[in-house]
């Protein structure tokens, strides 16, 4: 442990200590330079910090700085993750400063924002870091006062002894930083929390509302140029030739050139997804000049034909053939209908579903379809890069720096300790920024241009580039006996280029005869994680179908689900059921009670319900729909969540509310189509989003209270919104919805 000044970058000090139990290597002496120094100056505090571990730094004046390891895109990890450290450190939250850490997987852990994993992943390691630092401070005080460490107590950043001696953390920080990191430090019991479970304001709130530079698009550097890429006009096309003579005559333009993102034979990692490999680049002084000059390019494109990619990472090393067809939505739908009739891969089978359906008194069969969806992050893709022969600095919005750095190492030919990645706040992510092709593009452009550059995608560039939510279809079948009992369940799902079926989720385990199958059609239209991947379609179709089955059985939709969950708990069928039936039933019971389901006073509403499990959490919604001017609107939503301990209740509530609005908008309007390989939607004038007057007037969120470790929250509330909206629409219009989006019922609002 050392005391260091703010002149070291993240690679300048490599000593690390291992905290027992968490398995995480924590830096003891790094401190980002310029940003930290600016903050210190603004706060009028000395530039001398005592480093207790990679997450905690304390000044002699008792100012505590906590480092947030994970990138922020609105889920408020910049507040919730430091709260976990502060809880075990036992400091006064009012005296805490939070700063985003640079990329360093060794010192700050995985640093991946995605999969609803941030709080879940860091729950134990960050608390251990705080508890270890607190113990080091206690030991420093004990040595200074000549008393047993067990007699030293802490409260809100102050050390005390029964003799009357006391000291603020800052007074002992320098000495504490010289002590070894303790092992096996005991963590607080949930009943003793004083910060966690208490709502805290967003630490970046003042900067956001006052327009301070936080995002990648805000970043500036001396001598920085702007770069844009001219992509092919359609999937399945590639660059043949170009004439940049007129472009180079435009004001402010420095260069036009082409380069390859990946060389032939390059082994792509699991998140190295890219759509177009040949890059046609325009570099100039300003965004406006580059945008206008790019229009002057004369480009000849040609069919790419079938290509082969070598993939590594998820699924092991393999060669993938990418078809060269110029695809259209109409042909894709026809192809999916054909494939749905073919034999598919069996994903799970319980009992004898074939006999159950053969002997059924009634078979209910419905098919559900959904289109590609674009992420549409409010801040389009961008990244700053300054690459020289010796080192590289990259700054911008990125969800998964640890997955991108190995690709940078290979493409730049630089060792990892010569590459620095700093993460800015992201203007939305939803999975889109887990794929770092745009960062690699920026780095290669900077290297070629021999200058610092910022690569910027326009909205049109981003929306037509790909890495979409896949196109899905699924056929559900239910077998009922003569007494209207559910005796068989079958789901067969497919998609372009993947299916959405989670074979081991509800109602698997609750039906004696069960079959799940899946199939996939290859495509050159690239896909990526989209808020609750696969689940966002699976929940919509499944929850709509369960409502229809409940109606055929003459049962209340909530009670029907609860009966199935009771069966899954008391007499589970098969193995590998992913969900906890009690917790699943818990959110349904909670949302039933809080919404007043089937209670007087709700007669004006057409009500729909849905519930789903994903990312280790449970969500249920009741959607209340009304008709205004002949059009359906969602007026109220009641939500119930079980995500374990809720670290920051206000932020958690906001996240659920955001998921509800996002889900309603995508259910009604989300759709991206193609014709001859070209995306037919390119900006918000023809890719419809939900509008302010269409958002619910009330979204009431309730959390199941328990002491279980936190699980996911960013994604789980999103999928069941689609099903709840579909079920409410049925009650409103008398018509079931099988094809997303549901805008066919909104003829006056399109």
XYZ file of C-alpha atoms in Angstrom:
750
model
C 0.000 0.000 0.000
C 1.305 3.426 -0.908
C 0.364 7.051 -0.868
C 0.578 8.550 -4.349
C -0.075 11.820 -6.137
C -2.429 12.190 -9.088
C 0.216 11.851 -11.777
C -0.049 8.147 -12.547
C -2.143 6.532 -15.235
C -3.810 3.177 -14.812
C -0.746 1.231 -15.954
C 1.876 3.079 -13.900
C 1.687 0.885 -10.836
C 1.022 -2.814 -11.214
C 1.095 -4.016 -7.616
C -2.134 -5.785 -6.654
C -3.492 -7.526 -3.602
C -6.029 -10.318 -3.465
C -9.058 -9.920 -1.229
C -10.014 -13.278 0.216
C -13.297 -14.763 -0.869
C -14.023 -12.499 -3.818
C -11.268 -13.769 -6.082
C -10.729 -10.264 -7.417
C -7.362 -8.560 -7.845
C -7.559 -5.026 -6.517
C -5.135 -2.272 -7.436
C -3.595 -0.430 -4.548
C -2.022 2.553 -6.233
C -3.556 3.702 -9.494
C -5.221 7.077 -9.893
C -6.359 8.670 -13.130
C -4.600 11.966 -13.604
C -6.294 14.895 -15.335
C -9.892 14.128 -14.421
C -9.072 13.480 -10.788
C -6.890 16.565 -10.554
C -9.647 18.733 -12.022
C -12.114 17.383 -9.491
C -9.723 18.012 -6.628
C -9.159 21.579 -7.773
C -12.892 22.182 -8.068
C -13.435 20.811 -4.562
C -10.522 22.835 -3.155
C -8.951 19.783 -1.508
C -5.321 18.689 -1.547
C -4.090 16.514 -4.392
C -2.833 13.867 -1.993
C -4.839 10.703 -1.699
C -4.206 7.603 0.370
C -4.938 4.501 -1.690
C -6.600 1.808 0.408
C -7.466 -0.386 -2.588
C -8.599 -0.055 -6.194
C -11.975 1.379 -5.233
C -11.237 3.642 -2.280
C -9.091 6.752 -1.838
C -9.204 9.104 1.144
C -7.712 12.564 1.731
C -6.353 13.860 5.000
C -9.369 16.186 5.070
C -11.634 13.126 5.188
C -12.948 13.342 1.637
C -13.626 9.816 0.397
C -13.417 9.037 -3.297
C -15.017 5.811 -4.500
C -14.219 4.465 -7.940
C -17.075 3.020 -10.001
C -15.752 0.098 -12.054
C -18.610 -0.289 -14.518
C -19.623 1.973 -17.415
C -22.816 3.961 -16.905
C -25.641 4.230 -19.440
C -28.496 5.364 -17.250
C -29.041 2.416 -14.929
C -27.349 4.447 -12.158
C -24.448 2.120 -11.368
C -22.380 5.251 -10.728
C -24.456 5.588 -7.559
C -25.488 2.045 -6.621
C -22.059 0.371 -6.909
C -20.271 2.970 -4.724
C -23.144 2.698 -2.229
C -22.147 -0.921 -1.666
C -18.547 0.076 -0.930
C -19.645 2.929 1.327
C -21.936 0.631 3.304
C -19.108 -1.626 4.446
C -16.581 1.199 4.709
C -19.023 2.901 7.088
C -18.681 6.455 5.801
C -20.970 9.448 5.627
C -22.431 9.371 2.119
C -22.477 13.166 2.065
C -18.689 13.180 2.125
C -18.277 10.788 -0.805
C -17.071 11.700 -4.310
C -17.634 9.157 -7.085
C -15.482 8.833 -10.183
C -15.645 6.484 -13.159
C -12.620 4.211 -13.283
C -10.653 3.569 -16.483
C -10.553 0.134 -18.059
C -8.498 -2.277 -15.984
C -9.949 -5.757 -15.566
C -7.115 -6.796 -13.273
C -7.640 -4.019 -10.756
C -11.340 -3.236 -11.128
C -12.888 -6.556 -12.071
C -14.930 -7.494 -15.165
C -16.173 -3.923 -15.846
C -18.991 -5.246 -18.011
C -22.268 -3.371 -18.088
C -24.811 -5.761 -19.547
C -26.829 -8.862 -18.824
C -28.270 -7.085 -15.769
C -25.088 -8.124 -13.999
C -23.477 -4.991 -12.577
C -24.882 -5.063 -9.044
C -25.101 -8.853 -8.972
C -21.497 -9.281 -10.128
C -20.017 -6.740 -7.734
C -22.261 -7.307 -4.710
C -19.681 -9.310 -2.787
C -16.355 -7.930 -4.149
C -17.221 -4.262 -3.608
C -18.532 -4.874 -0.115
C -15.386 -6.854 0.669
C -13.282 -3.941 -0.573
C -15.143 -1.568 1.727
C -14.960 -3.924 4.705
C -11.233 -4.527 4.191
C -10.502 -0.804 4.010
C -12.529 -0.175 7.170
C -10.559 -2.878 8.983
C -7.264 -1.328 7.830
C -8.379 2.029 9.219
C -9.310 0.387 12.529
C -5.919 -1.298 12.710
C -4.160 1.993 11.963
C -6.077 3.678 14.767
C -5.385 0.792 17.172
C -1.660 1.002 16.504
C -1.642 4.786 16.865
C -3.577 4.696 20.135
C -1.950 1.548 21.536
C -5.255 -0.264 22.026
C -6.658 -3.613 20.783
C -8.213 -3.332 17.337
C -11.399 -5.006 18.585
C -12.006 -1.982 20.813
C -11.974 0.459 17.874
C -15.403 1.213 16.426
C -16.508 3.228 13.418
C -19.484 5.315 12.452
C -19.968 7.616 9.477
C -16.262 7.973 8.749
C -15.111 8.433 12.368
C -12.988 6.006 14.440
C -13.654 5.853 18.183
C -12.362 4.197 21.348
C -13.973 3.918 24.764
C -11.125 6.017 26.218
C -12.550 9.007 24.385
C -10.033 8.998 21.556
C -11.429 9.573 18.109
C -10.189 10.349 14.621
C -11.678 10.896 11.226
C -10.775 8.381 8.552
C -8.613 10.958 6.810
C -6.338 11.224 9.839
C -5.557 7.502 9.694
C -5.702 6.988 5.923
C -1.999 7.458 5.259
C -1.014 4.928 7.928
C -3.775 2.528 6.912
C -2.488 2.549 3.341
C 0.785 0.978 4.530
C -0.924 -2.021 6.140
C -1.533 -5.396 4.475
C -4.996 -6.113 3.147
C -6.867 -8.217 5.730
C -8.420 -11.505 4.757
C -11.875 -12.842 5.573
C -13.273 -9.570 6.879
C -16.826 -10.055 8.114
C -19.547 -8.310 6.118
C -22.623 -6.608 7.540
C -25.913 -8.435 7.881
C -28.705 -6.839 5.800
C -30.500 -5.746 8.987
C -27.528 -3.499 9.786
C -27.447 -1.632 6.457
C -27.543 2.152 6.755
C -26.779 3.175 3.135
C -27.850 0.202 1.026
C -31.663 0.035 0.793
C -31.874 3.815 1.333
C -32.604 5.951 -1.722
C -29.696 8.134 -2.848
C -29.781 10.780 -5.545
C -27.919 10.175 -8.790
C -24.350 11.354 -8.147
C -24.159 12.675 -11.713
C -27.547 14.368 -11.559
C -26.222 17.925 -11.196
C -23.882 17.442 -14.156
C -26.663 16.009 -16.292
C -29.165 18.801 -15.655
C -26.547 21.543 -16.077
C -25.238 20.162 -19.352
C -21.714 19.309 -18.204
C -19.696 17.223 -20.701
C -20.243 13.587 -19.779
C -20.797 11.684 -23.004
C -18.497 10.473 -25.737
C -19.860 13.075 -28.133
C -18.791 15.746 -25.624
C -15.158 14.659 -25.565
C -12.567 17.005 -27.089
C -8.790 16.834 -27.476
C -6.228 19.235 -28.967
C -5.810 18.704 -32.696
C -8.758 16.310 -32.864
C -10.228 15.578 -36.296
C -13.630 14.121 -37.149
C -14.067 10.886 -39.101
C -17.121 9.302 -40.695
C -17.535 6.048 -42.601
C -19.553 5.559 -45.769
C -21.152 2.148 -45.382
C -22.641 0.077 -48.224
C -26.322 0.855 -48.899
C -27.442 -2.712 -48.178
C -26.542 -5.858 -46.286
C -24.778 -8.187 -48.705
C -22.930 -5.392 -50.523
C -19.279 -4.347 -50.348
C -16.999 -1.601 -51.626
C -15.747 -2.013 -55.228
C -14.235 1.391 -56.015
C -14.561 5.072 -55.181
C -13.730 8.510 -56.513
C -13.008 11.088 -53.782
C -11.796 13.914 -56.019
C -14.795 16.152 -55.334
C -14.861 15.255 -51.639
C -11.235 16.301 -51.175
C -12.067 19.738 -52.593
C -14.638 20.389 -49.886
C -13.778 22.764 -46.997
C -12.004 21.244 -44.009
C -11.413 17.798 -45.524
C -8.058 16.244 -44.716
C -8.180 12.776 -46.257
C -10.307 10.031 -47.770
C -9.176 6.418 -47.712
C -10.338 2.819 -47.387
C -9.167 0.169 -44.967
C -10.230 -3.209 -43.613
C -11.635 -3.609 -40.123
C -10.409 -7.215 -39.890
C -7.741 -8.748 -42.099
C -8.528 -11.971 -43.943
C -8.492 -14.917 -41.565
C -8.828 -12.741 -38.469
C -10.224 -14.747 -35.552
C -13.152 -12.762 -34.162
C -13.990 -12.866 -30.475
C -17.478 -13.380 -29.152
C -18.322 -9.665 -29.318
C -16.370 -8.721 -32.458
C -19.600 -8.623 -34.480
C -19.419 -6.262 -37.426
C -21.548 -5.794 -40.521
C -19.218 -4.239 -43.082
C -15.516 -5.030 -43.201
C -14.350 -2.598 -45.903
C -14.391 0.934 -44.522
C -14.534 4.041 -46.709
C -13.427 6.884 -44.435
C -13.684 10.671 -44.689
C -11.565 12.710 -42.257
C -11.922 16.446 -41.700
C -11.989 19.300 -39.240
C -15.643 19.392 -38.184
C -18.693 17.157 -38.135
C -20.648 19.398 -40.497
C -17.828 19.596 -43.028
C -17.330 15.835 -43.030
C -21.073 15.133 -43.350
C -21.353 17.415 -46.380
C -18.154 16.175 -48.002
C -19.218 12.555 -47.634
C -22.191 13.288 -49.889
C -19.777 14.119 -52.711
C -18.229 10.649 -52.759
C -18.740 8.655 -55.943
C -18.848 5.032 -54.872
C -19.396 1.801 -56.743
C -20.678 -1.109 -54.667
C -20.855 -4.772 -55.597
C -22.441 -7.937 -54.172
C -20.333 -9.391 -51.396
C -21.342 -12.981 -52.101
C -21.089 -15.661 -49.459
C -18.238 -14.982 -47.054
C -16.571 -16.941 -44.272
C -15.733 -15.658 -40.790
C -13.554 -17.413 -38.245
C -15.172 -17.083 -34.829
C -13.793 -17.799 -31.377
C -15.105 -17.112 -27.883
C -18.645 -18.247 -27.257
C -19.097 -21.725 -28.749
C -15.382 -22.287 -29.397
C -13.427 -21.763 -32.599
C -15.497 -22.341 -35.712
C -15.925 -21.184 -39.304
C -19.203 -19.445 -40.109
C -20.556 -18.911 -43.610
C -22.328 -15.585 -44.028
C -24.826 -15.706 -46.918
C -24.563 -12.990 -49.552
C -28.266 -12.715 -50.395
C -29.892 -9.277 -50.564
C -32.706 -10.054 -48.148
C -36.211 -8.606 -48.001
C -38.705 -8.815 -45.152
C -41.441 -10.342 -47.319
C -39.147 -13.175 -48.414
C -37.898 -13.641 -44.853
C -41.460 -14.126 -43.589
C -42.137 -16.693 -46.291
C -38.930 -18.524 -45.472
C -39.794 -18.596 -41.755
C -43.196 -20.090 -42.552
C -41.480 -22.816 -44.592
C -38.926 -23.596 -41.900
C -41.586 -23.708 -39.181
C -43.044 -26.794 -40.903
C -39.724 -28.654 -41.001
C -38.298 -30.864 -38.231
C -36.448 -28.791 -35.648
C -33.846 -29.294 -32.939
C -35.322 -30.784 -29.776
C -34.400 -28.560 -26.839
C -36.347 -30.331 -24.084
C -38.873 -33.129 -23.780
C -40.832 -34.274 -20.719
C -43.316 -37.137 -20.686
C -45.092 -38.133 -23.896
C -46.311 -34.932 -25.565
C -47.105 -36.688 -28.868
C -49.663 -38.964 -27.181
C -51.058 -36.101 -25.106
C -51.842 -34.073 -28.236
C -53.156 -37.117 -30.073
C -55.646 -37.863 -27.293
C -56.546 -34.248 -26.498
C -60.159 -33.174 -26.556
C -59.062 -29.698 -27.644
C -55.816 -28.328 -29.088
C -55.096 -24.606 -29.044
C -52.446 -23.513 -31.554
C -51.219 -19.978 -32.168
C -48.224 -18.481 -34.016
C -46.516 -15.240 -33.008
C -44.136 -13.097 -35.097
C -41.854 -10.165 -34.398
C -39.581 -8.016 -36.609
C -36.009 -6.837 -36.311
C -35.607 -3.973 -33.838
C -32.951 -1.264 -33.850
C -31.371 -0.225 -30.549
C -31.668 3.497 -31.289
C -29.429 4.714 -28.485
C -30.099 8.419 -28.110
C -26.364 9.035 -28.467
C -25.264 7.480 -31.787
C -22.084 5.399 -31.954
C -18.887 7.373 -31.478
C -15.380 6.983 -30.087
C -12.207 9.046 -29.744
C -8.864 7.493 -30.604
C -5.293 8.709 -30.617
C -2.980 5.956 -31.797
C 0.764 6.313 -32.257
C 3.501 3.776 -32.844
C 4.095 3.590 -29.081
C 0.671 3.781 -27.440
C -3.055 4.288 -27.842
C -5.643 6.337 -25.955
C -9.318 5.623 -26.568
C -12.194 7.484 -24.941
C -15.915 6.956 -25.393
C -19.096 5.000 -24.631
C -18.513 1.252 -24.318
C -20.255 -1.505 -22.366
C -17.559 -4.179 -22.487
C -13.996 -2.815 -22.546
C -12.554 -6.143 -21.456
C -13.930 -7.881 -24.529
C -12.695 -5.169 -26.886
C -9.129 -4.758 -25.637
C -7.849 -8.138 -26.960
C -9.046 -7.182 -30.446
C -7.295 -3.825 -30.162
C -4.090 -5.575 -29.159
C -4.227 -7.772 -32.264
C -5.269 -5.056 -34.725
C -2.897 -2.334 -33.478
C 0.054 -4.561 -32.708
C 0.462 -2.910 -29.310
C 0.725 -4.645 -25.936
C -2.221 -4.228 -23.577
C -0.219 -2.057 -21.171
C 0.223 0.515 -23.950
C -3.501 0.789 -24.618
C -5.647 2.986 -22.372
C -9.444 2.891 -22.591
C -11.461 5.499 -20.713
C -15.237 5.095 -20.532
C -17.587 8.039 -20.761
C -21.216 8.047 -19.739
C -23.296 6.403 -22.462
C -26.359 7.960 -24.003
C -28.086 4.574 -23.984
C -26.710 1.129 -24.625
C -29.260 -1.702 -24.316
C -26.607 -4.148 -25.603
C -25.616 -2.177 -28.727
C -22.386 -0.871 -27.188
C -21.235 -4.316 -26.106
C -20.001 -4.734 -29.686
C -16.871 -2.617 -29.996
C -16.409 -2.516 -33.788
C -16.748 1.280 -33.782
C -13.910 1.590 -31.243
C -11.666 -0.614 -33.428
C -12.662 1.456 -36.459
C -11.725 4.676 -34.646
C -8.351 3.258 -33.607
C -7.466 2.088 -37.121
C -8.536 5.424 -38.620
C -6.397 7.342 -36.115
C -3.410 5.125 -36.857
C -3.825 5.653 -40.610
C -4.480 9.401 -40.295
C -1.616 9.817 -37.797
C -3.827 12.135 -35.763
C -6.296 12.106 -32.864
C -9.765 11.554 -34.310
C -13.316 11.113 -33.172
C -15.360 8.675 -35.212
C -19.047 9.635 -35.365
C -21.983 7.686 -36.756
C -25.023 9.697 -37.796
C -28.434 8.425 -36.722
C -28.896 7.028 -40.228
C -25.498 5.290 -40.121
C -26.373 3.635 -36.839
C -29.949 2.602 -37.614
C -29.058 1.018 -40.954
C -25.825 -0.651 -39.781
C -27.284 -3.765 -38.154
C -26.619 -5.479 -34.801
C -30.394 -5.594 -34.372
C -32.784 -7.577 -32.197
C -33.411 -10.705 -34.354
C -36.555 -11.464 -36.320
C -38.556 -14.127 -34.463
C -41.459 -16.510 -34.793
C -42.891 -19.158 -32.452
C -45.812 -21.559 -32.568
C -47.388 -22.549 -29.250
C -49.733 -25.508 -28.783
C -51.695 -26.537 -25.705
C -53.548 -29.846 -25.260
C -56.672 -29.933 -23.067
C -58.566 -33.016 -21.956
C -62.362 -33.320 -21.836
C -62.395 -31.609 -18.424
C -60.409 -28.615 -19.684
C -57.229 -29.688 -17.901
C -53.884 -28.794 -19.461
C -52.215 -32.117 -20.355
C -49.634 -31.056 -22.959
C -47.588 -28.036 -23.983
C -45.463 -27.573 -27.108
C -43.432 -24.594 -28.303
C -41.515 -24.531 -31.561
C -39.624 -21.332 -32.242
C -37.352 -20.022 -34.930
C -35.758 -16.853 -36.140
C -33.349 -14.984 -38.352
C -30.635 -15.724 -37.470
C -31.480 -17.238 -34.049
C -34.525 -18.500 -32.160
C -35.772 -17.115 -28.850
C -36.768 -20.299 -27.011
C -35.661 -20.762 -23.393
C -36.579 -24.415 -23.024
C -36.140 -24.694 -19.256
C -38.249 -21.739 -18.216
C -41.881 -21.643 -17.145
C -44.167 -23.382 -17.996
C -41.521 -26.113 -18.316
C -41.643 -28.089 -15.070
C -45.346 -27.392 -14.611
C -46.792 -29.539 -17.412
C -46.400 -33.311 -17.447
C -46.047 -33.570 -21.224
C -43.820 -30.825 -22.584
C -41.813 -30.289 -25.771
C -39.597 -27.354 -26.812
C -37.946 -27.106 -30.232
C -35.916 -24.506 -32.080
C -34.586 -23.698 -35.553
C -32.550 -20.874 -37.103
C -32.062 -19.365 -40.574
C -28.626 -17.856 -41.414
C -28.508 -14.225 -42.533
C -26.056 -11.436 -43.289
C -28.163 -9.029 -41.246
C -26.170 -8.802 -38.040
C -27.754 -9.125 -34.624
C -26.736 -8.318 -31.071
C -27.986 -8.346 -27.509
C -31.128 -6.208 -27.205
C -32.490 -5.489 -23.732
C -33.269 -8.984 -22.367
C -32.116 -10.916 -25.462
C -34.540 -13.590 -26.684
C -36.671 -13.063 -23.561
C -38.162 -9.864 -24.996
C -39.934 -11.951 -27.655
C -40.322 -15.197 -25.765
C -42.182 -13.502 -22.908
C -44.482 -11.637 -25.295
C -45.565 -14.756 -27.149
C -45.685 -17.096 -24.162
C -47.627 -14.733 -21.905
C -50.134 -13.919 -24.645
C -50.661 -17.616 -25.282
C -51.099 -18.465 -21.595
C -53.892 -15.907 -21.380
C -55.638 -17.521 -24.334
C -55.257 -20.972 -22.778
C -56.632 -19.690 -19.466
C -59.655 -18.296 -21.279
C -60.287 -21.623 -23.027
C -60.092 -23.368 -19.645
C -62.471 -20.850 -18.064
C -59.869 -19.667 -15.568
C -58.692 -16.292 -14.329
C -55.304 -15.606 -15.999
C -53.476 -14.924 -12.725
C -55.003 -17.880 -10.924
C -54.164 -20.134 -13.873
C -50.504 -19.136 -13.700
C -50.460 -19.585 -9.915
C -51.930 -23.094 -10.283
C -49.166 -24.032 -12.709
C -46.511 -22.608 -10.376
C -47.959 -24.536 -7.446
C -47.639 -27.687 -9.502
C -44.058 -26.785 -10.434
C -43.226 -26.352 -6.754
C -44.988 -29.383 -5.321
C -44.442 -31.891 -8.127
C -41.907 -30.455 -10.598
C -41.658 -32.188 -13.942
C -38.269 -32.879 -15.499
C -34.905 -31.400 -14.627
C -33.049 -28.118 -15.033
C -36.030 -25.860 -14.391
C -34.376 -22.443 -14.238
C -36.904 -20.609 -12.093
C -37.938 -20.653 -8.439
C -41.687 -21.311 -8.412
C -42.197 -19.554 -5.068
C -40.510 -16.337 -6.209
C -42.363 -16.439 -9.521
C -45.676 -16.828 -7.709
C -44.617 -14.080 -5.316
C -44.538 -11.346 -7.952
C -47.851 -12.500 -9.410
C -49.472 -12.429 -5.980
C -47.979 -9.027 -5.219
C -49.098 -7.441 -8.492
C -52.553 -9.003 -8.087
C -52.936 -7.466 -4.641
C -51.441 -4.052 -5.412
C -53.452 -3.625 -8.615
C -56.717 -4.677 -7.016
C -57.152 -7.360 -9.668
C -60.829 -8.360 -9.919
C -61.688 -5.795 -7.234
C -64.392 -3.119 -7.555
C -63.310 0.311 -8.755
C -61.378 -0.800 -11.841
C -64.325 -1.250 -14.184
C -63.225 1.572 -16.525
C -59.985 -0.262 -17.363
C -59.307 -3.119 -19.744
C -56.707 -5.097 -17.833
C -53.892 -7.321 -19.034
C -51.364 -9.255 -16.986
C -48.026 -10.929 -17.701
C -45.108 -12.246 -15.669
C -41.677 -13.534 -16.572
C -38.354 -14.764 -15.196
C -35.019 -13.811 -16.711
C -31.583 -12.634 -15.568
C -32.226 -14.315 -12.214
C -35.125 -11.976 -11.386
C -38.914 -12.053 -11.522
C -41.237 -9.414 -12.943
C -45.012 -9.061 -13.262
C -47.138 -6.245 -14.679
C -50.799 -5.390 -14.782
C -51.539 -2.970 -17.625
C -54.687 -0.866 -17.464
C -55.852 0.327 -20.878
C -58.484 2.890 -21.787
C -59.924 4.192 -25.044
C -59.570 7.865 -25.954
C -60.852 9.206 -29.271
C -61.391 5.631 -30.387
C -57.750 4.691 -29.735
C -56.287 2.467 -26.989
C -53.878 3.993 -24.486
C -52.091 2.494 -21.514
C -53.165 4.712 -18.628
C -51.839 2.822 -15.592
C -49.332 0.084 -14.909
C -48.750 -1.848 -11.704
C -45.385 -3.611 -11.519
C -44.015 -6.162 -9.067
C -40.352 -7.170 -8.952
C -38.279 -9.707 -7.055
C -34.618 -8.883 -7.606
C -33.360 -9.647 -4.113
C -32.006 -6.776 -2.021
C -32.778 -3.432 -3.670
C -29.632 -1.336 -3.271
C -31.074 2.058 -4.266
C -34.902 2.014 -4.244
C -35.497 5.267 -6.152
C -33.099 4.273 -8.909
C -34.594 0.783 -9.057
C -38.086 2.237 -9.378
C -36.911 4.519 -12.175
C -35.403 1.564 -14.004
C -38.628 -0.414 -13.876
C -40.644 2.591 -15.015
C -38.258 3.119 -17.918
C -38.568 -0.533 -18.920
C -42.358 -0.234 -18.893
C -42.374 2.809 -21.183
C -39.758 1.197 -23.446
C -41.792 -1.993 -23.640
C -45.051 -0.222 -24.462
C -43.355 1.765 -27.232
C -41.712 -1.257 -28.820
C -44.879 -3.337 -28.516
C -46.943 -0.741 -30.368
C -44.416 0.599 -32.875
C -41.032 -1.175 -32.972
C -40.257 -2.517 -36.444
C -37.327 -2.469 -38.839
C -37.842 -3.949 -42.305
C -35.628 -4.580 -45.338
C -35.939 -4.517 -49.115
C -33.169 -5.944 -51.288
C -30.853 -5.829 -48.284
C -31.476 -2.166 -47.456
C -33.051 -1.071 -44.171
C -36.316 0.742 -44.884
C -36.187 2.845 -41.728
C -33.303 5.238 -41.115
C -34.364 7.825 -38.525
C -37.211 8.663 -36.187
C -39.370 10.057 -38.987
C -40.052 6.491 -40.121
C -38.980 4.438 -37.095
C -41.739 5.291 -34.665
C -41.062 5.621 -30.933
C -43.490 6.157 -28.084
C -44.368 9.816 -27.483
C -44.820 11.678 -24.228
C -48.607 11.802 -24.475
C -48.678 8.029 -24.971
C -46.791 7.156 -21.791
C -48.847 5.896 -18.819
C -50.022 8.529 -16.387
C -49.047 6.266 -13.510
C -46.524 3.448 -13.111
C -46.639 2.037 -9.601
C -43.666 -0.185 -8.736
C -43.477 -2.645 -5.850
C -40.571 -4.840 -4.766
C -40.746 -8.146 -2.931
C -38.862 -7.615 0.322
C -36.281 -10.272 1.146
C -32.602 -10.573 2.094
C -31.479 -12.490 -0.976
C -28.405 -11.243 -2.795
C -29.300 -8.778 -5.575
C -30.077 -10.119 -9.031
C -30.760 -8.424 -12.372
C -32.988 -5.385 -12.811
C -32.071 -3.533 -16.016
C -33.672 -6.141 -18.254
C -36.195 -8.343 -16.353
C -39.042 -5.762 -16.227
C -38.930 -5.290 -20.014
C -40.077 -8.636 -21.562
C -43.435 -9.116 -19.797
C -44.586 -5.620 -20.786
C -45.234 -6.861 -24.343
C -47.484 -9.692 -23.143
C -49.377 -7.505 -20.692
C -50.045 -4.927 -23.440
C -51.219 -7.640 -25.845
C -53.565 -9.093 -23.229
C -54.973 -5.660 -22.370
C -55.487 -4.950 -26.075
C -57.561 -8.099 -26.358
C -59.792 -6.910 -23.533
C -60.017 -3.492 -25.217
C -60.602 -4.496 -28.841
C -61.794 -8.100 -28.614
C -58.971 -9.105 -30.970
C -55.862 -11.120 -30.110
C -52.479 -9.810 -31.221
C -50.128 -12.274 -32.910
C -47.820 -9.993 -34.890
C -45.584 -7.295 -33.456
C -45.815 -4.377 -33.546
C -49.458 -3.908 -32.582
C -49.819 -0.686 -34.571
C -52.603 -2.158 -36.713
C -54.986 -1.076 -33.943
C -53.584 2.464 -33.951
C -54.582 3.711 -37.388
C -55.198 7.256 -36.109
C -51.859 7.553 -34.285
C -49.283 6.416 -36.835
